[in-house]
PDB file of C-alpha atoms in Angstrom:
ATOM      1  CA  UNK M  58      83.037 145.261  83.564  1.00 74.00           C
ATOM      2  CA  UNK M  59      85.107 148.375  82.966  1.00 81.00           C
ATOM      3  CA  UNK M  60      85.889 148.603  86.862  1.00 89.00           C
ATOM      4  CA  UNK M  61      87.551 144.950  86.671  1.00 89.00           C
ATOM      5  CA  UNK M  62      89.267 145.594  83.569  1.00 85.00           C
ATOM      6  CA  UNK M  63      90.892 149.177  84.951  1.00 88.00           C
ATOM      7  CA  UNK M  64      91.696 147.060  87.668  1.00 87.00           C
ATOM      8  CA  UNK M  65      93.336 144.601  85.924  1.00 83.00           C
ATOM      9  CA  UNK M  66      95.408 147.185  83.937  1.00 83.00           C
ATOM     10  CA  UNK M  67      96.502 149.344  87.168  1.00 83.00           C
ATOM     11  CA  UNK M  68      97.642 145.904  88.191  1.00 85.00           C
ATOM     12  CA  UNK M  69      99.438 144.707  85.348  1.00 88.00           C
ATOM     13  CA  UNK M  70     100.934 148.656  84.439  1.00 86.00           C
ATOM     14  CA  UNK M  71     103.795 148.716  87.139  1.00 86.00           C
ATOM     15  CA  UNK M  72     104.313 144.973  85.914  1.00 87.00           C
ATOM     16  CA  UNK M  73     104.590 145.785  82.401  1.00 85.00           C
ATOM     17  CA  UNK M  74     106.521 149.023  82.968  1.00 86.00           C
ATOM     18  CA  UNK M  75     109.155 147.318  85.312  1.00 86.00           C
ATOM     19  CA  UNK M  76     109.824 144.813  82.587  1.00 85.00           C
ATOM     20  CA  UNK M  77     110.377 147.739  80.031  1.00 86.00           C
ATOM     21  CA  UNK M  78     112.627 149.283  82.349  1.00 86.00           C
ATOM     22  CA  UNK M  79     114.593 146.415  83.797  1.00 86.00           C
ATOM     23  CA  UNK M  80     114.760 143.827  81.203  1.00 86.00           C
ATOM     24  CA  UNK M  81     117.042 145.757  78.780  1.00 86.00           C
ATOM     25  CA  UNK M  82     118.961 146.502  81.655  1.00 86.00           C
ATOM     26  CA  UNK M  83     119.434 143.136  82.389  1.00 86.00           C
ATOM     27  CA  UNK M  84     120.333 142.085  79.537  1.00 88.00           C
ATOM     28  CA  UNK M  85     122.964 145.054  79.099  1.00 89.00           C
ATOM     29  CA  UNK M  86     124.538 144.590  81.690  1.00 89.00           C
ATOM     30  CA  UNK M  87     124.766 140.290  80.724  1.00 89.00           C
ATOM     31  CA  UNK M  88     126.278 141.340  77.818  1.00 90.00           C
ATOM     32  CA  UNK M  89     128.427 143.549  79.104  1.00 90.00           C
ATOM     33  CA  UNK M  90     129.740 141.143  81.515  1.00 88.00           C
ATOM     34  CA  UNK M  91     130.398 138.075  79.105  1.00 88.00           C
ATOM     35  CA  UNK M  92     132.234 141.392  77.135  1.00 88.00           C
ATOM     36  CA  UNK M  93     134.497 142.398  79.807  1.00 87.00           C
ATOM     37  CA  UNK M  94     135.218 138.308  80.801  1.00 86.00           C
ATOM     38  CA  UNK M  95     136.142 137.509  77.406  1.00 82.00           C
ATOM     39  CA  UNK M  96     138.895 139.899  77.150  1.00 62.00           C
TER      40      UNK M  96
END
């Protein structure tokens, strides 16, 4: 039981990390583009 669920999480960790990392990116750098094209 433990083995599948550390599985599961060393799965999901570079998953959930790479969503922490690029999603505010992403949505920086939207915002920064509808910023620069509205001017």
């Amino acid at each position: 039981m433990w083995d599948k669920a550390r599985a599961i999480v060393h799965c999901a960790w570079p998953k959930i990390v790479f969503s922490f990392v690029y999603v505010p990116h992403a949505v920086i750098s939207v915002e920064s583009f509808i910023f620069a094209s509205g001017i």
